[in-house]
Amino acid sequence: MTQKGSLDQQARHQALGLTNERAVAMYETMMLARKFDERGQVLQRAGKVNFHISGITQEPSQVAMGFAMDLEKDWFLPYYRDYGLVLTIGMTVKELMLALFGKGEDPNSAGRQMSAHFGCRRLRIATGSSPVTTQVPHAVGFALASKIRGEKSVAIVSFGEGSSNQGDFHEGCNFAGVQKLPVIFVCENNGYAISVPLSKQTAGRISDRALGYGFPGIRVDGHDPLEVYRVFREAHERALAGEGPTLIEIMTYRVTPHSTSDNDMAYRTKEEVDANRTKDALPAFRAYLEQLGLWSEAQEQALQQRIRKELDEATAYAEQAPYQSAEDAFRYVYAEDNGEVR
């Protein structure tokens, strides 16, 4: 995150309408997402869970975009690295752990899906699927329903840059542009579609593709969460005003392997990864808060202790929780006679 020279410039969050308390809450949520992600990697390496997919260094931008949304009215269709977003929306560490362990209490899929395939009815998170980009036309459908019903809500859908080359992306953008739907398309461009670098998968800027569909496309630095917040807040206001979609391309970097099943050193160098780690927005945002007197070492230590306790309790609970029973095999598959989903 870029540091500014004067006090007025440093207090950028206030100029954006964020209170001091909200700015601090953003940092705390970023750190919670980071520590959950790190714990997931440790659990996989220890043989406690089978699979983990990481979004380390992408959390600051994910949290920032979540803070710009209306958590009571909007619809969320996140992709599989969005721990920062779903924690901002209201998913708990305990629920994420249940999903990571694949247990029956997992609110996303009762342990049926791979971890990080989010879906939670109470939080307005639509169920995600493993085939990439299928959530894009679904988000457009949510936006169309909101428009037909006259509801003041926005659908937000995120995906990686590799997904932007799929037909679902283009079909969703085209329909949303024609209908001027309240949807925000979010490309979290982290530089790699598994092992394929951006230079070998995409020509030009992904954000420029929006021009062909009749709505704005914006590229934003993912290492500057306050700028991310500003861009998303404006896109949200546009959508609510009936001005249609926005495509936002967040420029970030994937410092971890694609997943715990991937050997990223087969297609890139350690020097490249290390160089990008130095751009991590999390310590930069902490430094910003410290410069304003909003954060201290004592607060940091207290936060780390709270997070450690929350993670330990969630891990212990999820590890001991039962898997889905055979009797519940058709849970979430068929509707009850009264119309409620089992």
mmCIF file with all atom_site columns, C-alpha atoms in Angstrom, residues 30-188:
data_model
loop_
_atom_site.group_PDB
_atom_site.id
_atom_site.type_symbol
_atom_site.label_atom_id
_atom_site.label_alt_id
_atom_site.label_comp_id
_atom_site.label_asym_id
_atom_site.label_entity_id
_atom_site.label_seq_id
_atom_site.pdbx_PDB_ins_code
_atom_site.Cartn_x
_atom_site.Cartn_y
_atom_site.Cartn_z
_atom_site.occupancy
_atom_site.B_iso_or_equiv
_atom_site.pdbx_formal_charge
_atom_site.auth_seq_id
_atom_site.auth_comp_id
_atom_site.auth_asym_id
_atom_site.auth_atom_id
_atom_site.pdbx_PDB_model_num
ATOM 1   C CA . MET A 1 30  ? -7.236  -9.453  6.761   1.00 0.00 ? 30  MET A CA 1
ATOM 2   C CA . MET A 1 31  ? -5.065  -10.949 9.480   1.00 0.00 ? 31  MET A CA 1
ATOM 3   C CA . LEU A 1 32  ? -7.717  -13.504 10.443  1.00 0.00 ? 32  LEU A CA 1
ATOM 4   C CA . ALA A 1 33  ? -7.930  -14.646 6.812   1.00 0.00 ? 33  ALA A CA 1
ATOM 5   C CA . ARG A 1 34  ? -4.140  -14.863 6.577   1.00 0.00 ? 34  ARG A CA 1
ATOM 6   C CA . LYS A 1 35  ? -3.792  -16.953 9.726   1.00 0.00 ? 35  LYS A CA 1
ATOM 7   C CA . PHE A 1 36  ? -6.627  -19.277 8.729   1.00 0.00 ? 36  PHE A CA 1
ATOM 8   C CA . ASP A 1 37  ? -4.948  -19.803 5.382   1.00 0.00 ? 37  ASP A CA 1
ATOM 9   C CA . GLU A 1 38  ? -1.604  -20.550 7.015   1.00 0.00 ? 38  GLU A CA 1
ATOM 10  C CA . ARG A 1 39  ? -3.265  -22.999 9.412   1.00 0.00 ? 39  ARG A CA 1
ATOM 11  C CA . GLY A 1 40  ? -4.901  -24.766 6.477   1.00 0.00 ? 40  GLY A CA 1
ATOM 12  C CA . GLN A 1 41  ? -1.507  -25.337 4.881   1.00 0.00 ? 41  GLN A CA 1
ATOM 13  C CA . VAL A 1 42  ? -0.079  -26.706 8.138   1.00 0.00 ? 42  VAL A CA 1
ATOM 14  C CA . LEU A 1 43  ? -3.007  -29.086 8.579   1.00 0.00 ? 43  LEU A CA 1
ATOM 15  C CA . GLN A 1 44  ? -2.596  -30.436 5.060   1.00 0.00 ? 44  GLN A CA 1
ATOM 16  C CA . ARG A 1 45  ? 1.119   -30.978 5.469   1.00 0.00 ? 45  ARG A CA 1
ATOM 17  C CA . ALA A 1 46  ? 0.470   -32.743 8.773   1.00 0.00 ? 46  ALA A CA 1
ATOM 18  C CA . GLY A 1 47  ? -1.926  -35.143 7.045   1.00 0.00 ? 47  GLY A CA 1
ATOM 19  C CA . LYS A 1 48  ? -4.949  -33.844 8.970   1.00 0.00 ? 48  LYS A CA 1
ATOM 20  C CA . VAL A 1 49  ? -6.796  -32.707 5.830   1.00 0.00 ? 49  VAL A CA 1
ATOM 21  C CA . ASN A 1 50  ? -6.474  -33.840 2.230   1.00 0.00 ? 50  ASN A CA 1
ATOM 22  C CA . PHE A 1 51  ? -6.390  -30.574 0.338   1.00 0.00 ? 51  PHE A CA 1
ATOM 23  C CA . HIS A 1 52  ? -6.009  -26.841 0.799   1.00 0.00 ? 52  HIS A CA 1
ATOM 24  C CA . ILE A 1 53  ? -5.995  -23.994 -1.682  1.00 0.00 ? 53  ILE A CA 1
ATOM 25  C CA . SER A 1 54  ? -4.404  -20.734 -0.645  1.00 0.00 ? 54  SER A CA 1
ATOM 26  C CA . GLY A 1 55  ? -5.064  -17.048 -1.255  1.00 0.00 ? 55  GLY A CA 1
ATOM 27  C CA . ILE A 1 56  ? -2.181  -15.589 0.750   1.00 0.00 ? 56  ILE A CA 1
ATOM 28  C CA . THR A 1 57  ? -1.453  -11.923 -0.155  1.00 0.00 ? 57  THR A CA 1
ATOM 29  C CA . GLN A 1 58  ? -4.847  -11.639 -1.869  1.00 0.00 ? 58  GLN A CA 1
ATOM 30  C CA . GLU A 1 59  ? -6.706  -11.142 1.439   1.00 0.00 ? 59  GLU A CA 1
ATOM 31  C CA . PRO A 1 60  ? -6.346  -7.334  1.719   1.00 0.00 ? 60  PRO A CA 1
ATOM 32  C CA . SER A 1 61  ? -8.132  -6.710  -1.579  1.00 0.00 ? 61  SER A CA 1
ATOM 33  C CA . GLN A 1 62  ? -10.737 -9.384  -0.803  1.00 0.00 ? 62  GLN A CA 1
ATOM 34  C CA . VAL A 1 63  ? -11.576 -7.800  2.537   1.00 0.00 ? 63  VAL A CA 1
ATOM 35  C CA . ALA A 1 64  ? -11.654 -4.329  1.008   1.00 0.00 ? 64  ALA A CA 1
ATOM 36  C CA . MET A 1 65  ? -14.183 -5.315  -1.631  1.00 0.00 ? 65  MET A CA 1
ATOM 37  C CA . GLY A 1 66  ? -16.338 -7.003  1.005   1.00 0.00 ? 66  GLY A CA 1
ATOM 38  C CA . PHE A 1 67  ? -16.382 -3.829  3.104   1.00 0.00 ? 67  PHE A CA 1
ATOM 39  C CA . ALA A 1 68  ? -17.754 -1.918  0.096   1.00 0.00 ? 68  ALA A CA 1
ATOM 40  C CA . MET A 1 69  ? -20.780 -4.197  -0.234  1.00 0.00 ? 69  MET A CA 1
ATOM 41  C CA . ASP A 1 70  ? -24.148 -4.326  1.549   1.00 0.00 ? 70  ASP A CA 1
ATOM 42  C CA . LEU A 1 71  ? -23.994 -7.495  3.635   1.00 0.00 ? 71  LEU A CA 1
ATOM 43  C CA . GLU A 1 72  ? -27.746 -7.466  4.252   1.00 0.00 ? 72  GLU A CA 1
ATOM 44  C CA . LYS A 1 73  ? -28.948 -7.144  0.658   1.00 0.00 ? 73  LYS A CA 1
ATOM 45  C CA . ASP A 1 74  ? -26.242 -8.109  -1.831  1.00 0.00 ? 74  ASP A CA 1
ATOM 46  C CA . TRP A 1 75  ? -25.545 -11.539 -3.328  1.00 0.00 ? 75  TRP A CA 1
ATOM 47  C CA . PHE A 1 76  ? -22.103 -13.115 -3.267  1.00 0.00 ? 76  PHE A CA 1
ATOM 48  C CA . LEU A 1 77  ? -20.590 -15.644 -5.659  1.00 0.00 ? 77  LEU A CA 1
ATOM 49  C CA . PRO A 1 78  ? -16.936 -15.957 -4.577  1.00 0.00 ? 78  PRO A CA 1
ATOM 50  C CA . TYR A 1 79  ? -14.225 -18.107 -6.047  1.00 0.00 ? 79  TYR A CA 1
ATOM 51  C CA . TYR A 1 80  ? -12.088 -20.606 -4.199  1.00 0.00 ? 80  TYR A CA 1
ATOM 52  C CA . ARG A 1 81  ? -9.380  -18.288 -2.817  1.00 0.00 ? 81  ARG A CA 1
ATOM 53  C CA . ASP A 1 82  ? -11.778 -15.779 -1.258  1.00 0.00 ? 82  ASP A CA 1
ATOM 54  C CA . TYR A 1 83  ? -11.274 -16.456 2.456   1.00 0.00 ? 83  TYR A CA 1
ATOM 55  C CA . GLY A 1 84  ? -10.955 -12.739 3.120   1.00 0.00 ? 84  GLY A CA 1
ATOM 56  C CA . LEU A 1 85  ? -14.252 -12.033 1.368   1.00 0.00 ? 85  LEU A CA 1
ATOM 57  C CA . VAL A 1 86  ? -16.316 -14.756 3.026   1.00 0.00 ? 86  VAL A CA 1
ATOM 58  C CA . LEU A 1 87  ? -14.950 -13.884 6.489   1.00 0.00 ? 87  LEU A CA 1
ATOM 59  C CA . THR A 1 88  ? -15.950 -10.272 5.834   1.00 0.00 ? 88  THR A CA 1
ATOM 60  C CA . ILE A 1 89  ? -19.424 -11.385 4.814   1.00 0.00 ? 89  ILE A CA 1
ATOM 61  C CA . GLY A 1 90  ? -19.845 -13.264 8.094   1.00 0.00 ? 90  GLY A CA 1
ATOM 62  C CA . MET A 1 91  ? -18.637 -16.840 7.690   1.00 0.00 ? 91  MET A CA 1
ATOM 63  C CA . THR A 1 92  ? -16.838 -18.006 10.811  1.00 0.00 ? 92  THR A CA 1
ATOM 64  C CA . VAL A 1 93  ? -13.466 -19.681 11.200  1.00 0.00 ? 93  VAL A CA 1
ATOM 65  C CA . LYS A 1 94  ? -15.272 -22.661 12.707  1.00 0.00 ? 94  LYS A CA 1
ATOM 66  C CA . GLU A 1 95  ? -17.403 -23.004 9.576   1.00 0.00 ? 95  GLU A CA 1
ATOM 67  C CA . LEU A 1 96  ? -14.359 -22.740 7.321   1.00 0.00 ? 96  LEU A CA 1
ATOM 68  C CA . MET A 1 97  ? -12.624 -25.428 9.377   1.00 0.00 ? 97  MET A CA 1
ATOM 69  C CA . LEU A 1 98  ? -15.617 -27.741 9.095   1.00 0.00 ? 98  LEU A CA 1
ATOM 70  C CA . ALA A 1 99  ? -15.407 -27.326 5.330   1.00 0.00 ? 99  ALA A CA 1
ATOM 71  C CA . LEU A 1 100 ? -11.658 -27.918 5.332   1.00 0.00 ? 100 LEU A CA 1
ATOM 72  C CA . PHE A 1 101 ? -12.127 -31.187 7.246   1.00 0.00 ? 101 PHE A CA 1
ATOM 73  C CA . GLY A 1 102 ? -15.158 -32.126 5.113   1.00 0.00 ? 102 GLY A CA 1
ATOM 74  C CA . LYS A 1 103 ? -17.488 -32.630 8.079   1.00 0.00 ? 103 LYS A CA 1
ATOM 75  C CA . GLY A 1 104 ? -21.255 -32.904 8.128   1.00 0.00 ? 104 GLY A CA 1
ATOM 76  C CA . GLU A 1 105 ? -21.801 -29.559 9.879   1.00 0.00 ? 105 GLU A CA 1
ATOM 77  C CA . ASP A 1 106 ? -20.058 -27.706 7.061   1.00 0.00 ? 106 ASP A CA 1
ATOM 78  C CA . PRO A 1 107 ? -22.617 -25.047 5.997   1.00 0.00 ? 107 PRO A CA 1
ATOM 79  C CA . ASN A 1 108 ? -21.199 -24.871 2.478   1.00 0.00 ? 108 ASN A CA 1
ATOM 80  C CA . SER A 1 109 ? -22.014 -28.408 1.352   1.00 0.00 ? 109 SER A CA 1
ATOM 81  C CA . ALA A 1 110 ? -22.180 -30.653 4.435   1.00 0.00 ? 110 ALA A CA 1
ATOM 82  C CA . GLY A 1 111 ? -18.693 -31.859 3.552   1.00 0.00 ? 111 GLY A CA 1
ATOM 83  C CA . ARG A 1 112 ? -19.545 -32.905 0.002   1.00 0.00 ? 112 ARG A CA 1
ATOM 84  C CA . GLN A 1 113 ? -17.550 -30.316 -1.892  1.00 0.00 ? 113 GLN A CA 1
ATOM 85  C CA . MET A 1 114 ? -13.823 -29.663 -1.873  1.00 0.00 ? 114 MET A CA 1
ATOM 86  C CA . SER A 1 115 ? -12.825 -27.090 0.709   1.00 0.00 ? 115 SER A CA 1
ATOM 87  C CA . ALA A 1 116 ? -13.101 -23.407 -0.281  1.00 0.00 ? 116 ALA A CA 1
ATOM 88  C CA . HIS A 1 117 ? -16.101 -24.088 -2.517  1.00 0.00 ? 117 HIS A CA 1
ATOM 89  C CA . PHE A 1 118 ? -18.335 -21.674 -0.677  1.00 0.00 ? 118 PHE A CA 1
ATOM 90  C CA . GLY A 1 119 ? -22.092 -21.567 -0.301  1.00 0.00 ? 119 GLY A CA 1
ATOM 91  C CA . CYS A 1 120 ? -24.142 -20.313 2.644   1.00 0.00 ? 120 CYS A CA 1
ATOM 92  C CA . ARG A 1 121 ? -27.804 -19.454 2.460   1.00 0.00 ? 121 ARG A CA 1
ATOM 93  C CA . ARG A 1 122 ? -27.902 -17.271 5.570   1.00 0.00 ? 122 ARG A CA 1
ATOM 94  C CA . LEU A 1 123 ? -25.053 -15.127 4.216   1.00 0.00 ? 123 LEU A CA 1
ATOM 95  C CA . ARG A 1 124 ? -26.441 -14.874 0.668   1.00 0.00 ? 124 ARG A CA 1
ATOM 96  C CA . ILE A 1 125 ? -23.466 -16.783 -0.723  1.00 0.00 ? 125 ILE A CA 1
ATOM 97  C CA . ALA A 1 126 ? -24.528 -18.841 -3.735  1.00 0.00 ? 126 ALA A CA 1
ATOM 98  C CA . THR A 1 127 ? -23.137 -22.370 -3.944  1.00 0.00 ? 127 THR A CA 1
ATOM 99  C CA . GLY A 1 128 ? -19.973 -22.607 -6.007  1.00 0.00 ? 128 GLY A CA 1
ATOM 100 C CA . SER A 1 129 ? -18.875 -25.464 -8.228  1.00 0.00 ? 129 SER A CA 1
ATOM 101 C CA . SER A 1 130 ? -15.473 -26.875 -9.177  1.00 0.00 ? 130 SER A CA 1
ATOM 102 C CA . PRO A 1 131 ? -15.707 -26.095 -12.928 1.00 0.00 ? 131 PRO A CA 1
ATOM 103 C CA . VAL A 1 132 ? -14.358 -22.554 -13.101 1.00 0.00 ? 132 VAL A CA 1
ATOM 104 C CA . THR A 1 133 ? -16.436 -19.576 -14.221 1.00 0.00 ? 133 THR A CA 1
ATOM 105 C CA . THR A 1 134 ? -19.828 -21.245 -13.894 1.00 0.00 ? 134 THR A CA 1
ATOM 106 C CA . GLN A 1 135 ? -20.598 -18.744 -11.121 1.00 0.00 ? 135 GLN A CA 1
ATOM 107 C CA . VAL A 1 136 ? -20.507 -15.826 -13.596 1.00 0.00 ? 136 VAL A CA 1
ATOM 108 C CA . PRO A 1 137 ? -23.813 -16.525 -15.403 1.00 0.00 ? 137 PRO A CA 1
ATOM 109 C CA . HIS A 1 138 ? -25.316 -17.461 -12.047 1.00 0.00 ? 138 HIS A CA 1
ATOM 110 C CA . ALA A 1 139 ? -24.409 -14.024 -10.688 1.00 0.00 ? 139 ALA A CA 1
ATOM 111 C CA . VAL A 1 140 ? -25.999 -12.433 -13.729 1.00 0.00 ? 140 VAL A CA 1
ATOM 112 C CA . GLY A 1 141 ? -29.151 -14.407 -12.947 1.00 0.00 ? 141 GLY A CA 1
ATOM 113 C CA . PHE A 1 142 ? -29.203 -13.082 -9.388  1.00 0.00 ? 142 PHE A CA 1
ATOM 114 C CA . ALA A 1 143 ? -28.780 -9.556  -10.722 1.00 0.00 ? 143 ALA A CA 1
ATOM 115 C CA . LEU A 1 144 ? -31.594 -10.036 -13.241 1.00 0.00 ? 144 LEU A CA 1
ATOM 116 C CA . ALA A 1 145 ? -33.898 -11.314 -10.491 1.00 0.00 ? 145 ALA A CA 1
ATOM 117 C CA . SER A 1 146 ? -33.065 -8.297  -8.344  1.00 0.00 ? 146 SER A CA 1
ATOM 118 C CA . LYS A 1 147 ? -33.870 -5.953  -11.210 1.00 0.00 ? 147 LYS A CA 1
ATOM 119 C CA . ILE A 1 148 ? -37.164 -7.681  -12.004 1.00 0.00 ? 148 ILE A CA 1
ATOM 120 C CA . ARG A 1 149 ? -38.201 -7.574  -8.348  1.00 0.00 ? 149 ARG A CA 1
ATOM 121 C CA . GLY A 1 150 ? -37.170 -3.967  -7.926  1.00 0.00 ? 150 GLY A CA 1
ATOM 122 C CA . GLU A 1 151 ? -34.760 -4.846  -5.123  1.00 0.00 ? 151 GLU A CA 1
ATOM 123 C CA . LYS A 1 152 ? -31.835 -2.600  -4.180  1.00 0.00 ? 152 LYS A CA 1
ATOM 124 C CA . SER A 1 153 ? -29.215 -5.328  -4.268  1.00 0.00 ? 153 SER A CA 1
ATOM 125 C CA . VAL A 1 154 ? -26.061 -6.055  -6.217  1.00 0.00 ? 154 VAL A CA 1
ATOM 126 C CA . ALA A 1 155 ? -24.513 -9.388  -7.195  1.00 0.00 ? 155 ALA A CA 1
ATOM 127 C CA . ILE A 1 156 ? -20.739 -9.636  -6.937  1.00 0.00 ? 156 ILE A CA 1
ATOM 128 C CA . VAL A 1 157 ? -18.862 -12.506 -8.564  1.00 0.00 ? 157 VAL A CA 1
ATOM 129 C CA . SER A 1 158 ? -15.125 -13.190 -8.430  1.00 0.00 ? 158 SER A CA 1
ATOM 130 C CA . PHE A 1 159 ? -12.844 -15.410 -10.493 1.00 0.00 ? 159 PHE A CA 1
ATOM 131 C CA . GLY A 1 160 ? -9.221  -15.775 -11.560 1.00 0.00 ? 160 GLY A CA 1
ATOM 132 C CA . GLU A 1 161 ? -7.773  -14.371 -14.771 1.00 0.00 ? 161 GLU A CA 1
ATOM 133 C CA . GLY A 1 162 ? -7.720  -17.826 -16.343 1.00 0.00 ? 162 GLY A CA 1
ATOM 134 C CA . SER A 1 163 ? -11.490 -17.943 -15.932 1.00 0.00 ? 163 SER A CA 1
ATOM 135 C CA . SER A 1 164 ? -11.891 -14.766 -17.960 1.00 0.00 ? 164 SER A CA 1
ATOM 136 C CA . ASN A 1 165 ? -10.986 -16.790 -21.046 1.00 0.00 ? 165 ASN A CA 1
ATOM 137 C CA . GLN A 1 166 ? -13.950 -19.113 -20.631 1.00 0.00 ? 166 GLN A CA 1
ATOM 138 C CA . GLY A 1 167 ? -17.203 -18.757 -22.521 1.00 0.00 ? 167 GLY A CA 1
ATOM 139 C CA . ASP A 1 168 ? -19.257 -18.351 -19.343 1.00 0.00 ? 168 ASP A CA 1
ATOM 140 C CA . PHE A 1 169 ? -17.409 -15.110 -18.610 1.00 0.00 ? 169 PHE A CA 1
ATOM 141 C CA . HIS A 1 170 ? -18.127 -13.576 -21.995 1.00 0.00 ? 170 HIS A CA 1
ATOM 142 C CA . GLU A 1 171 ? -21.743 -14.742 -22.115 1.00 0.00 ? 171 GLU A CA 1
ATOM 143 C CA . GLY A 1 172 ? -22.379 -13.386 -18.631 1.00 0.00 ? 172 GLY A CA 1
ATOM 144 C CA . CYS A 1 173 ? -20.785 -10.025 -19.445 1.00 0.00 ? 173 CYS A CA 1
ATOM 145 C CA . ASN A 1 174 ? -22.683 -9.697  -22.693 1.00 0.00 ? 174 ASN A CA 1
ATOM 146 C CA . PHE A 1 175 ? -26.088 -10.413 -21.147 1.00 0.00 ? 175 PHE A CA 1
ATOM 147 C CA . ALA A 1 176 ? -25.441 -8.158  -18.153 1.00 0.00 ? 176 ALA A CA 1
ATOM 148 C CA . GLY A 1 177 ? -24.311 -5.337  -20.420 1.00 0.00 ? 177 GLY A CA 1
ATOM 149 C CA . VAL A 1 178 ? -27.373 -5.571  -22.656 1.00 0.00 ? 178 VAL A CA 1
ATOM 150 C CA . GLN A 1 179 ? -29.727 -5.657  -19.679 1.00 0.00 ? 179 GLN A CA 1
ATOM 151 C CA . LYS A 1 180 ? -27.748 -3.100  -17.597 1.00 0.00 ? 180 LYS A CA 1
ATOM 152 C CA . LEU A 1 181 ? -27.823 -5.421  -14.605 1.00 0.00 ? 181 LEU A CA 1
ATOM 153 C CA . PRO A 1 182 ? -26.588 -4.642  -11.076 1.00 0.00 ? 182 PRO A CA 1
ATOM 154 C CA . VAL A 1 183 ? -23.573 -6.961  -11.045 1.00 0.00 ? 183 VAL A CA 1
ATOM 155 C CA . ILE A 1 184 ? -19.872 -6.483  -10.344 1.00 0.00 ? 184 ILE A CA 1
ATOM 156 C CA . PHE A 1 185 ? -17.476 -8.825  -12.145 1.00 0.00 ? 185 PHE A CA 1
ATOM 157 C CA . VAL A 1 186 ? -14.221 -9.254  -10.240 1.00 0.00 ? 186 VAL A CA 1
ATOM 158 C CA . CYS A 1 187 ? -11.133 -10.716 -11.882 1.00 0.00 ? 187 CYS A CA 1
ATOM 159 C CA . GLU A 1 188 ? -8.505  -11.410 -9.220  1.00 0.00 ? 188 GLU A CA 1
#
